[in-house]
Every structure is written in structure tokens, then in C-alpha cells.
PDB file of C-alpha atoms in Angstrom:
ATOM      1  CA  MET L   1       0.440  19.599  -7.678  1.00 90.00           C
ATOM      2  CA  ARG L   2      -1.109  16.340  -6.527  1.00 94.00           C
ATOM      3  CA  LEU L   3       0.330  13.859  -4.009  1.00 97.00           C
ATOM      4  CA  PHE L   4       0.056  10.072  -4.167  1.00 97.00           C
ATOM      5  CA  VAL L   5       0.567   7.774  -1.181  1.00 97.00           C
ATOM      6  CA  ILE L   6       1.299   4.241  -2.377  1.00 96.00           C
ATOM      7  CA  PRO L   7       1.525   1.423   0.224  1.00 96.00           C
ATOM      8  CA  ILE L   8       4.432  -0.805  -0.814  1.00 96.00           C
ATOM      9  CA  SER L   9       3.972  -3.155   2.124  1.00 95.00           C
ATOM     10  CA  THR L  10       1.668  -3.325   5.112  1.00 93.00           C
ATOM     11  CA  ARG L  11       4.076  -1.026   6.995  1.00 93.00           C
ATOM     12  CA  ARG L  12       5.844   1.156   4.423  1.00 94.00           C
ATOM     13  CA  ALA L  13       4.548   3.573   1.829  1.00 95.00           C
ATOM     14  CA  LEU L  14       5.877   5.620  -1.074  1.00 96.00           C
ATOM     15  CA  ILE L  15       4.943   9.269  -1.519  1.00 96.00           C
ATOM     16  CA  TYR L  16       5.091  10.803  -4.980  1.00 96.00           C
ATOM     17  CA  ALA L  17       4.262  14.279  -6.251  1.00 95.00           C
ATOM     18  CA  LYS L  18       2.846  14.864  -9.709  1.00 91.00           C
ATOM     19  CA  LEU L  19       2.931  18.351 -11.172  1.00 84.00           C
ATOM     20  CA  LEU L  20      -0.293  19.235 -12.924  1.00 77.00           C
ATOM     21  CA  ARG L  21      -0.257  20.196 -16.597  1.00 64.00           C
ATOM     22  CA  GLY L  22      -0.654  23.875 -15.777  1.00 57.00           C
ATOM     23  CA  ASP L  23       2.402  23.728 -13.504  1.00 57.00           C
ATOM     24  CA  VAL L  24       4.569  21.908 -16.034  1.00 54.00           C
ATOM     25  CA  SER L  25       3.809  24.477 -18.736  1.00 48.00           C
ATOM     26  CA  LYS L  26       5.278  27.314 -16.648  1.00 50.00           C
ATOM     27  CA  GLU L  27       8.825  28.516 -17.221  1.00 47.00           C
ATOM     28  CA  ARG L  28      11.411  26.140 -15.783  1.00 53.00           C
ATOM     29  CA  SER L  29      14.057  27.326 -13.367  1.00 57.00           C
ATOM     30  CA  ILE L  30      17.758  27.520 -14.253  1.00 55.00           C
ATOM     31  CA  LEU L  31      18.361  24.522 -11.995  1.00 57.00           C
ATOM     32  CA  ASP L  32      15.733  22.524 -13.884  1.00 61.00           C
ATOM     33  CA  ARG L  33      17.425  23.332 -17.202  1.00 62.00           C
ATOM     34  CA  ILE L  34      20.832  22.306 -15.828  1.00 59.00           C
ATOM     35  CA  THR L  35      19.321  19.067 -14.537  1.00 59.00           C
ATOM     36  CA  ASN L  36      17.756  18.315 -17.913  1.00 58.00           C
ATOM     37  CA  LYS L  37      21.052  19.008 -19.682  1.00 61.00           C
ATOM     38  CA  ALA L  38      22.847  16.616 -17.324  1.00 60.00           C
ATOM     39  CA  ALA L  39      20.204  13.961 -18.007  1.00 54.00           C
ATOM     40  CA  GLU L  40      20.669  14.367 -21.766  1.00 62.00           C
ATOM     41  CA  THR L  41      24.455  14.026 -21.396  1.00 62.00           C
ATOM     42  CA  TRP L  42      24.038  10.895 -19.279  1.00 55.00           C
ATOM     43  CA  ALA L  43      21.692   9.408 -21.883  1.00 58.00           C
ATOM     44  CA  LYS L  44      24.324   9.940 -24.590  1.00 64.00           C
ATOM     45  CA  TRP L  45      26.992   8.306 -22.428  1.00 59.00           C
ATOM     46  CA  GLU L  46      24.707   5.276 -21.985  1.00 58.00           C
ATOM     47  CA  GLU L  47      24.994   4.697 -25.740  1.00 65.00           C
ATOM     48  CA  ALA L  48      28.776   4.218 -25.529  1.00 64.00           C
ATOM     49  CA  ASP L  49      29.930   0.678 -26.385  1.00 69.00           C
ATOM     50  CA  LYS L  50      33.158   0.792 -24.376  1.00 68.00           C
ATOM     51  CA  GLY L  51      35.612   3.065 -22.599  1.00 68.00           C
ATOM     52  CA  TRP L  52      35.339   5.150 -19.451  1.00 63.00           C
ATOM     53  CA  LYS L  53      31.868   6.446 -20.348  1.00 65.00           C
ATOM     54  CA  LYS L  54      30.418   2.931 -20.410  1.00 66.00           C
ATOM     55  CA  HIS L  55      32.100   2.005 -17.099  1.00 66.00           C
ATOM     56  CA  LEU L  56      31.010   5.270 -15.523  1.00 66.00           C
ATOM     57  CA  VAL L  57      27.375   4.813 -16.560  1.00 64.00           C
ATOM     58  CA  SER L  58      27.367   1.225 -15.291  1.00 69.00           C
ATOM     59  CA  TRP L  59      28.786   2.312 -11.924  1.00 65.00           C
ATOM     60  CA  GLY L  60      26.472   5.336 -11.758  1.00 66.00           C
ATOM     61  CA  ASN L  61      23.350   3.288 -12.374  1.00 67.00           C
ATOM     62  CA  ARG L  62      24.301   0.872  -9.586  1.00 73.00           C
ATOM     63  CA  VAL L  63      24.885   3.790  -7.219  1.00 72.00           C
ATOM     64  CA  GLN L  64      21.508   5.310  -8.047  1.00 73.00           C
ATOM     65  CA  GLN L  65      19.742   2.019  -7.378  1.00 77.00           C
ATOM     66  CA  ARG L  66      21.253   1.979  -3.879  1.00 82.00           C
ATOM     67  CA  ILE L  67      19.914   5.441  -3.034  1.00 89.00           C
ATOM     68  CA  PRO L  68      16.944   4.910  -0.672  1.00 93.00           C
ATOM     69  CA  TYR L  69      13.581   5.159  -2.364  1.00 94.00           C
ATOM     70  CA  GLU L  70      12.495   7.609   0.355  1.00 95.00           C
ATOM     71  CA  GLU L  71      15.066  10.096  -0.938  1.00 94.00           C
ATOM     72  CA  TRP L  72      13.844   9.757  -4.514  1.00 92.00           C
ATOM     73  CA  ALA L  73      10.263  10.164  -3.297  1.00 94.00           C
ATOM     74  CA  LEU L  74      10.965  13.400  -1.435  1.00 96.00           C
ATOM     75  CA  LYS L  75      12.870  14.711  -4.466  1.00 93.00           C
ATOM     76  CA  SER L  76       9.677  14.416  -6.503  1.00 93.00           C
ATOM     77  CA  ILE L  77       8.140  17.139  -4.313  1.00 95.00           C
ATOM     78  CA  PRO L  78       9.254  20.613  -5.460  1.00 92.00           C
ATOM     79  CA  SER L  79      10.388  23.135  -2.876  1.00 91.00           C
ATOM     80  CA  LEU L  80       7.690  25.364  -1.423  1.00 93.00           C
ATOM     81  CA  SER L  81       9.174  28.468  -3.072  1.00 89.00           C
ATOM     82  CA  ALA L  82       9.380  26.746  -6.464  1.00 86.00           C
ATOM     83  CA  GLN L  83       5.747  25.632  -6.294  1.00 89.00           C
ATOM     84  CA  GLN L  84       4.606  29.099  -5.227  1.00 88.00           C
ATOM     85  CA  ARG L  85       6.546  30.558  -8.138  1.00 84.00           C
ATOM     86  CA  ILE L  86       4.591  28.503 -10.664  1.00 83.00           C
ATOM     87  CA  ASP L  87       1.290  28.551  -8.743  1.00 84.00           C
ATOM     88  CA  GLU L  88       0.549  31.817  -6.958  1.00 84.00           C
ATOM     89  CA  LEU L  89      -2.415  30.268  -5.118  1.00 86.00           C
ATOM     90  CA  HIS L  90      -0.347  27.453  -3.637  1.00 89.00           C
ATOM     91  CA  GLY L  91      -0.595  27.660   0.137  1.00 86.00           C
ATOM     92  CA  THR L  92      -4.114  29.105   0.059  1.00 89.00           C
ATOM     93  CA  ARG L  93      -5.982  26.007  -1.104  1.00 91.00           C
ATOM     94  CA  LYS L  94      -5.775  22.323  -0.272  1.00 94.00           C
ATOM     95  CA  VAL L  95      -3.726  19.776  -2.203  1.00 95.00           C
ATOM     96  CA  ASP L  96      -5.271  16.403  -3.025  1.00 96.00           C
ATOM     97  CA  VAL L  97      -3.599  13.368  -1.434  1.00 97.00           C
ATOM     98  CA  VAL L  98      -4.647  10.293  -3.407  1.00 97.00           C
ATOM     99  CA  PHE L  99      -4.445   6.938  -1.589  1.00 96.00           C
ATOM    100  CA  PRO L 100      -6.161   3.507  -1.398  1.00 96.00           C
ATOM    101  CA  GLY L 101      -8.659   3.625   1.470  1.00 94.00           C
ATOM    102  CA  ASN L 102      -8.598  -0.160   1.834  1.00 92.00           C
ATOM    103  CA  ALA L 103      -4.846  -0.256   2.563  1.00 94.00           C
ATOM    104  CA  ILE L 104      -4.368   2.917   4.660  1.00 95.00           C
ATOM    105  CA  LYS L 105      -6.760   4.340   7.221  1.00 93.00           C
ATOM    106  CA  GLU L 106      -7.763   7.888   6.314  1.00 93.00           C
ATOM    107  CA  GLU L 107      -7.495   9.030   9.938  1.00 93.00           C
ATOM    108  CA  LYS L 108      -3.869   7.863  10.003  1.00 93.00           C
ATOM    109  CA  LEU L 109      -2.879   9.372   6.664  1.00 94.00           C
ATOM    110  CA  LEU L 110      -1.757  12.765   8.000  1.00 94.00           C
ATOM    111  CA  SER L 111       0.351  11.194  10.748  1.00 94.00           C
ATOM    112  CA  ILE L 112       2.018   8.973   8.129  1.00 94.00           C
ATOM    113  CA  LEU L 113       2.737  12.009   5.960  1.00 96.00           C
ATOM    114  CA  HIS L 114       4.097  13.977   8.911  1.00 96.00           C
ATOM    115  CA  LYS L 115       6.485  11.128   9.716  1.00 95.00           C
ATOM    116  CA  LEU L 116       7.593  10.873   6.067  1.00 94.00           C
ATOM    117  CA  SER L 117       8.242  14.617   6.022  1.00 95.00           C
ATOM    118  CA  THR L 118      10.313  14.831   9.201  1.00 95.00           C
ATOM    119  CA  GLU L 119      12.103  11.529   9.844  1.00 95.00           C
ATOM    120  CA  ARG L 120      14.905  12.070   7.287  1.00 95.00           C
ATOM    121  CA  GLN L 121      15.419  15.837   7.466  1.00 96.00           C
ATOM    122  CA  ASP L 122      18.454  15.713   9.763  1.00 96.00           C
ATOM    123  CA  LEU L 123      20.052  12.980   7.643  1.00 96.00           C
ATOM    124  CA  HIS L 124      19.610  14.932   4.410  1.00 96.00           C
ATOM    125  CA  ARG L 125      20.885  18.146   6.000  1.00 96.00           C
ATOM    126  CA  ARG L 126      24.049  16.491   7.359  1.00 96.00           C
ATOM    127  CA  ARG L 127      24.872  14.629   4.165  1.00 94.00           C
ATOM    128  CA  MET L 128      24.134  17.648   1.991  1.00 94.00           C
ATOM    129  CA  TRP L 129      26.692  19.776   3.836  1.00 96.00           C
ATOM    130  CA  TRP L 130      29.216  16.934   4.011  1.00 95.00           C
ATOM    131  CA  SER L 131      29.000  16.434   0.218  1.00 90.00           C
ATOM    132  CA  PHE L 132      29.349  20.129  -0.619  1.00 91.00           C
ATOM    133  CA  ILE L 133      32.224  20.635   1.844  1.00 94.00           C
ATOM    134  CA  ALA L 134      34.101  17.544   0.640  1.00 91.00           C
ATOM    135  CA  ALA L 135      33.696  18.297  -3.080  1.00 85.00           C
ATOM    136  CA  PRO L 136      36.497  20.962  -3.338  1.00 86.00           C
ATOM    137  CA  PHE L 137      39.031  18.518  -1.858  1.00 88.00           C
ATOM    138  CA  THR L 138      38.708  16.364  -4.981  1.00 83.00           C
ATOM    139  CA  ALA L 139      40.188  19.170  -7.144  1.00 73.00           C
ATOM    140  CA  PRO L 140      43.561  17.367  -7.704  1.00 74.00           C
ATOM    141  CA  VAL L 141      41.720  14.615  -9.604  1.00 66.00           C
ATOM    142  CA  ALA L 142      40.980  17.179 -12.313  1.00 58.00           C
ATOM    143  CA  LEU L 143      44.688  17.137 -13.222  1.00 55.00           C
ATOM    144  CA  ILE L 144      44.285  13.639 -14.689  1.00 61.00           C
ATOM    145  CA  PRO L 145      43.962  14.065 -18.473  1.00 58.00           C
ATOM    146  CA  VAL L 146      40.919  12.877 -20.502  1.00 53.00           C
ATOM    147  CA  ILE L 147      38.860  11.503 -17.580  1.00 62.00           C
ATOM    148  CA  PRO L 148      36.625  14.094 -15.845  1.00 69.00           C
ATOM    149  CA  ASN L 149      36.734  14.691 -12.104  1.00 73.00           C
ATOM    150  CA  ILE L 150      34.246  11.959 -11.207  1.00 77.00           C
ATOM    151  CA  PRO L 151      34.568  12.264  -7.384  1.00 81.00           C
ATOM    152  CA  PHE L 152      33.791  15.986  -7.601  1.00 83.00           C
ATOM    153  CA  PHE L 153      30.711  15.520  -9.779  1.00 81.00           C
ATOM    154  CA  TYR L 154      29.516  12.622  -7.619  1.00 82.00           C
ATOM    155  CA  LEU L 155      29.757  14.644  -4.410  1.00 85.00           C
ATOM    156  CA  VAL L 156      28.038  17.631  -6.001  1.00 85.00           C
ATOM    157  CA  TYR L 157      25.287  15.342  -7.292  1.00 84.00           C
ATOM    158  CA  ARG L 158      24.769  13.752  -3.885  1.00 88.00           C
ATOM    159  CA  GLY L 159      24.746  17.170  -2.236  1.00 90.00           C
ATOM    160  CA  TRP L 160      22.173  18.397  -4.744  1.00 89.00           C
ATOM    161  CA  SER L 161      20.103  15.235  -4.250  1.00 89.00           C
ATOM    162  CA  HIS L 162      20.023  15.672  -0.464  1.00 94.00           C
ATOM    163  CA  TRP L 163      19.182  19.361  -0.929  1.00 94.00           C
ATOM    164  CA  ARG L 164      16.226  18.473  -3.141  1.00 93.00           C
ATOM    165  CA  ALA L 165      15.005  15.822  -0.700  1.00 95.00           C
ATOM    166  CA  LEU L 166      15.372  18.214   2.250  1.00 96.00           C
ATOM    167  CA  ASN L 167      13.358  20.902   0.480  1.00 96.00           C
ATOM    168  CA  GLY L 168      10.716  18.389  -0.535  1.00 96.00           C
ATOM    169  CA  SER L 169      10.390  17.170   3.046  1.00 97.00           C
ATOM    170  CA  LYS L 170      10.047  20.739   4.352  1.00 97.00           C
ATOM    171  CA  HIS L 171       7.347  21.465   1.771  1.00 97.00           C
ATOM    172  CA  LEU L 172       5.433  18.332   2.780  1.00 97.00           C
ATOM    173  CA  GLN L 173       5.778  19.224   6.464  1.00 97.00           C
ATOM    174  CA  TYR L 174       4.407  22.692   5.716  1.00 96.00           C
ATOM    175  CA  LEU L 175       1.350  21.238   3.969  1.00 96.00           C
ATOM    176  CA  VAL L 176       0.670  18.843   6.849  1.00 96.00           C
ATOM    177  CA  GLU L 177       1.092  21.402   9.627  1.00 95.00           C
ATOM    178  CA  LYS L 178      -0.979  24.067   7.815  1.00 95.00           C
ATOM    179  CA  ASP L 179      -3.795  21.554   7.212  1.00 95.00           C
ATOM    180  CA  LEU L 180      -3.526  22.013   3.456  1.00 96.00           C
ATOM    181  CA  LEU L 181      -4.002  18.379   2.470  1.00 96.00           C
ATOM    182  CA  LYS L 182      -7.241  16.798   1.273  1.00 96.00           C
ATOM    183  CA  PRO L 183      -7.345  12.963   1.476  1.00 96.00           C
ATOM    184  CA  VAL L 184      -8.943  11.306  -1.562  1.00 96.00           C
ATOM    185  CA  SER L 185      -9.464   7.535  -1.625  1.00 95.00           C
ATOM    186  CA  TYR L 186      -9.152   6.775  -5.332  1.00 95.00           C
ATOM    187  CA  PRO L 187     -11.385   3.971  -6.749  1.00 94.00           C
ATOM    188  CA  GLY L 188      -8.716   2.770  -9.193  1.00 95.00           C
ATOM    189  CA  LEU L 189      -6.241   2.262  -6.357  1.00 95.00           C
ATOM    190  CA  VAL L 190      -8.896   0.642  -4.171  1.00 94.00           C
ATOM    191  CA  ASP L 191      -9.581  -1.925  -6.924  1.00 94.00           C
ATOM    192  CA  LEU L 192      -5.876  -2.735  -7.342  1.00 95.00           C
ATOM    193  CA  TYR L 193      -5.264  -3.087  -3.604  1.00 94.00           C
ATOM    194  CA  ALA L 194      -8.392  -5.212  -3.135  1.00 92.00           C
ATOM    195  CA  LYS L 195      -6.659  -7.841  -5.280  1.00 92.00           C
ATOM    196  CA  ARG L 196      -3.256  -7.442  -3.665  1.00 92.00           C
ATOM    197  CA  VAL L 197      -4.409  -7.359  -0.044  1.00 92.00           C
ATOM    198  CA  SER L 198      -6.666 -10.397  -0.500  1.00 90.00           C
ATOM    199  CA  SER L 199      -3.831 -12.381  -2.118  1.00 88.00           C
ATOM    200  CA  THR L 200      -1.319 -11.333   0.577  1.00 89.00           C
ATOM    201  CA  LEU L 201      -3.516 -11.788   3.638  1.00 87.00           C
ATOM    202  CA  GLU L 202      -5.170 -15.201   3.638  1.00 79.00           C
ATOM    203  CA  GLU L 203      -7.961 -14.155   6.003  1.00 76.00           C
ATOM    204  CA  THR L 204      -9.040 -11.314   3.713  1.00 78.00           C
ATOM    205  CA  GLY L 205     -11.444 -11.712   0.786  1.00 78.00           C
ATOM    206  CA  ARG L 206     -11.500  -9.566  -2.326  1.00 79.00           C
ATOM    207  CA  ASP L 207     -15.161  -8.716  -1.685  1.00 78.00           C
ATOM    208  CA  ASP L 208     -14.567  -7.531   1.892  1.00 81.00           C
ATOM    209  CA  SER L 209     -15.579  -3.955   2.627  1.00 86.00           C
ATOM    210  CA  VAL L 210     -13.009  -1.158   2.586  1.00 88.00           C
ATOM    211  CA  SER L 211     -13.180  -0.830   6.385  1.00 88.00           C
ATOM    212  CA  GLU L 212     -12.731  -4.584   6.942  1.00 89.00           C
ATOM    213  CA  MET L 213      -9.805  -4.805   4.552  1.00 90.00           C
ATOM    214  CA  VAL L 214      -7.907  -1.860   6.027  1.00 91.00           C
ATOM    215  CA  GLU L 215      -8.377  -3.316   9.514  1.00 91.00           C
ATOM    216  CA  ASP L 216      -6.822  -6.584   8.328  1.00 90.00           C
ATOM    217  CA  VAL L 217      -3.858  -4.635   6.918  1.00 91.00           C
ATOM    218  CA  GLU L 218      -3.435  -2.852  10.261  1.00 91.00           C
ATOM    219  CA  LYS L 219      -3.387  -6.126  12.193  1.00 90.00           C
ATOM    220  CA  SER L 220      -1.141  -8.076   9.818  1.00 90.00           C
ATOM    221  CA  ASP L 221       2.573  -8.745  10.042  1.00 91.00           C
ATOM    222  CA  HIS L 222       4.940  -6.790   7.809  1.00 93.00           C
ATOM    223  CA  LYS L 223       4.343  -8.168   4.310  1.00 93.00           C
ATOM    224  CA  ILE L 224       4.960  -6.874   0.790  1.00 94.00           C
ATOM    225  CA  LEU L 225       1.766  -5.867  -1.014  1.00 94.00           C
ATOM    226  CA  LEU L 226       2.824  -4.901  -4.524  1.00 94.00           C
ATOM    227  CA  ARG L 227       4.428  -6.881  -7.328  1.00 93.00           C
ATOM    228  CA  MET L 228       6.862  -5.488  -9.868  1.00 94.00           C
ATOM    229  CA  LYS L 229       4.245  -5.520 -12.625  1.00 93.00           C
ATOM    230  CA  ASP L 230       2.063  -3.263 -10.458  1.00 95.00           C
ATOM    231  CA  ALA L 231       4.461  -0.336 -10.920  1.00 94.00           C
ATOM    232  CA  LYS L 232       3.329   0.290 -14.493  1.00 93.00           C
ATOM    233  CA  LYS L 233      -0.286  -0.330 -13.514  1.00 94.00           C
ATOM    234  CA  LEU L 234      -0.015   2.393 -10.881  1.00 95.00           C
ATOM    235  CA  ALA L 235       1.467   4.803 -13.406  1.00 93.00           C
ATOM    236  CA  THR L 236      -1.421   4.105 -15.788  1.00 94.00           C
ATOM    237  CA  ILE L 237      -4.151   4.315 -13.145  1.00 95.00           C
ATOM    238  CA  LEU L 238      -2.861   7.642 -11.842  1.00 95.00           C
ATOM    239  CA  ASP L 239      -1.681   9.031 -15.203  1.00 92.00           C
ATOM    240  CA  ALA L 240       1.796   9.560 -13.754  1.00 91.00           C
ATOM    241  CA  PRO L 241       4.484   7.938 -15.982  1.00 89.00           C
ATOM    242  CA  GLY L 242       7.310   8.894 -13.619  1.00 89.00           C
ATOM    243  CA  LEU L 243       5.704   6.912 -10.804  1.00 92.00           C
ATOM    244  CA  ALA L 244       6.524   3.555 -12.437  1.00 92.00           C
ATOM    245  CA  LEU L 245      10.286   3.809 -11.869  1.00 89.00           C
ATOM    246  CA  GLU L 246       9.866   5.087  -8.298  1.00 92.00           C
ATOM    247  CA  ALA L 247       7.435   2.277  -7.450  1.00 94.00           C
ATOM    248  CA  GLU L 248       9.764  -0.363  -8.925  1.00 93.00           C
ATOM    249  CA  ARG L 249      12.665   0.970  -6.869  1.00 92.00           C
ATOM    250  CA  ALA L 250      10.572   0.990  -3.697  1.00 95.00           C
ATOM    251  CA  ILE L 251       9.259  -2.541  -4.279  1.00 95.00           C
ATOM    252  CA  ILE L 252      12.801  -3.873  -4.780  1.00 93.00           C
ATOM    253  CA  GLN L 253      14.225  -2.142  -1.708  1.00 94.00           C
ATOM    254  CA  VAL L 254      11.351  -3.028   0.636  1.00 95.00           C
ATOM    255  CA  SER L 255      11.402  -6.644  -0.596  1.00 94.00           C
ATOM    256  CA  GLU L 256      15.154  -6.868   0.013  1.00 92.00           C
ATOM    257  CA  HIS L 257      14.680  -5.429   3.511  1.00 90.00           C
ATOM    258  CA  LEU L 258      11.951  -7.962   4.306  1.00 90.00           C
ATOM    259  CA  ASN L 259      14.060 -10.842   2.976  1.00 89.00           C
ATOM    260  CA  ALA L 260      17.067  -9.708   5.018  1.00 85.00           C
ATOM    261  CA  THR L 261      15.056  -9.485   8.239  1.00 78.00           C
ATOM    262  CA  ASP L 262      13.324 -12.801   7.552  1.00 69.00           C
ATOM    263  CA  THR L 263      16.588 -14.762   7.079  1.00 60.00           C
ATOM    264  CA  PRO L 264      17.693 -14.593  10.762  1.00 58.00           C
ATOM    265  CA  LYS L 265      14.240 -15.864  11.813  1.00 55.00           C
ATOM    266  CA  ARG L 266      14.592 -18.873   9.532  1.00 52.00           C
ATOM    267  CA  GLU L 267      18.046 -19.605  10.893  1.00 53.00           C
ATOM    268  CA  ASP L 268      16.723 -19.321  14.470  1.00 55.00           C
ATOM    269  CA  ASP L 269      14.174 -22.002  13.551  1.00 54.00           C
ATOM    270  CA  GLY L 270      17.041 -24.291  12.541  1.00 51.00           C
ATOM    271  CA  MET L 271      16.393 -23.779   8.828  1.00 45.00           C
ATOM    272  CA  LYS L 272      18.711 -22.772   6.035  1.00 48.00           C
ATOM    273  CA  PRO L 273      17.536 -19.709   4.050  1.00 46.00           C
ATOM    274  CA  THR L 274      16.657 -21.888   1.060  1.00 44.00           C
ATOM    275  CA  GLU L 275      14.707 -24.473   3.072  1.00 45.00           C
ATOM    276  CA  LYS L 276      10.962 -24.465   3.583  1.00 42.00           C
ATOM    277  CA  LYS L 277       8.920 -25.825   6.433  1.00 41.00           C
ATOM    278  CA  GLN L 278       7.043 -29.009   5.592  1.00 36.00           C
TER     279      GLN L 278
END
């Protein structure tokens, strides 16, 4: 397993776990097979031209886009027991944490990872139990002919999703607290962020040193760093196809958050949201 830390803005980052080829080739768990079967079924429903399947897929995709990117990120990290099952040496050797050294200070990386691993654990635990407890109460919906019990499946899915995120966060916390992480500033990421940081922060030049650039990021206001087209670039640079979708989701959500927090400031300045200062 390898971990990637991707700064989305000057204040928020995405964590993503990539299973190595040796891990992927091992036998999948029953849960993995069930998950894959559900994904195949969903893909078939997406091909429907009309009817309840089309409406359900449309609604489901909107719901998934509203799930916080932090939850998706933690779900990419397998549980500690699952990783130890496919890699007997896991827990005895360090795991690489790949990051851009010109956008995140190496000495702050572990504290960032510890925060990412712990800040949402209580939320995921509460919502996991709420979803699983509430699911049986939707049983009467199953009496409706033809249409499946959507509320039940939705609650089970959300419970499973929170369970996966909780286990991923515990695994990450374990790696941080046991000092099993090895920071690696990756040249490909450094090159990409040199362009993005210099274009975002006016006082920063593309040829500035890594130490100068990361200091400028530390001192800056909260600003978005990545563009949507960078998601696929990241996936290519890191040879992690699944990262593209997660990065796109994170960029959209962080951008929306920044826009929402910036609007009140504009209105306080006596400006309408669509107006610009002259």
C-alpha cells in the first residue's frame, strides 16, 4: 500500500491509498466481491433509458456527489486487518507517503495525517450506527410491488460507507502513532505544484526553491491550488487511475466551500456576488 497526500488548496488536502500490484492480486474478501457485484448492477441500471432505474441512478449519483470527499478518501484506505491479511509484513515496515514538498512542509505532514485520521471518527461511528439501526424500520416499503426497498438499501449503503471510512481512519491513525510512515516528496508532484502555486500566489515564482515556495503557501490566505484538469494529471503522474475521480470531487467541494465563504465578505464590502472591484 502507498499513501498520497494531495493539497487541494492552501489549507485542505486529500489523502488517497493505492494498493500495490502484489496486494491487488491477492484473494478478495467476500465484502469486496459483494461490492463489485453491486457496482456492476448499478452500471447496468445506468444504461436504462427511462423508468424507476433511470430516476434512481440519477438521484443516487447526486447523493454520492454530496458525500464529503474526506469520507471517500478514508474509504480508499483498507482496514488494518484487511491489509494485514493480504500483506503479512504490514505493520513491521514503513509505508511511503508521497506528497509535494513545495506545497506541504515535511515536518508538518504527520500532524496533518493525524488530524485527517481522527477528526471524523466520532461522526462516522455515530452515523454508521444510526444507519444500521434505522434500516430495519424501512421494511414496510418492501411491500410495494416492482420497486425495490430503496430506503433500506440507501441506509445500509450509508452505514457501510461510514464503516469503511471509520476503519480507514483507524488504520491511518495506527500508522501515524506507530511511526510507520515514510514521507517522500515526489518530483512529479513538485513540478505540478510549482506551476500551480506560482499561478495562485502572485508573490511566488515558478523557479523559487522548494523551501521558499512552501513558506509562501504557509503564509497565504485560503486559496484553491488545483484545477479540474489536474485530476487526470495527478492520476497519470502517480499511476493511480482511481485518484482522478477523488481529486475532481475534492476540487469541486473545496471550491464550493471557498466560494460560499467568500460571498459574505463581498456583501460586507457593499458588493453583489457577481460584481468585481474596479
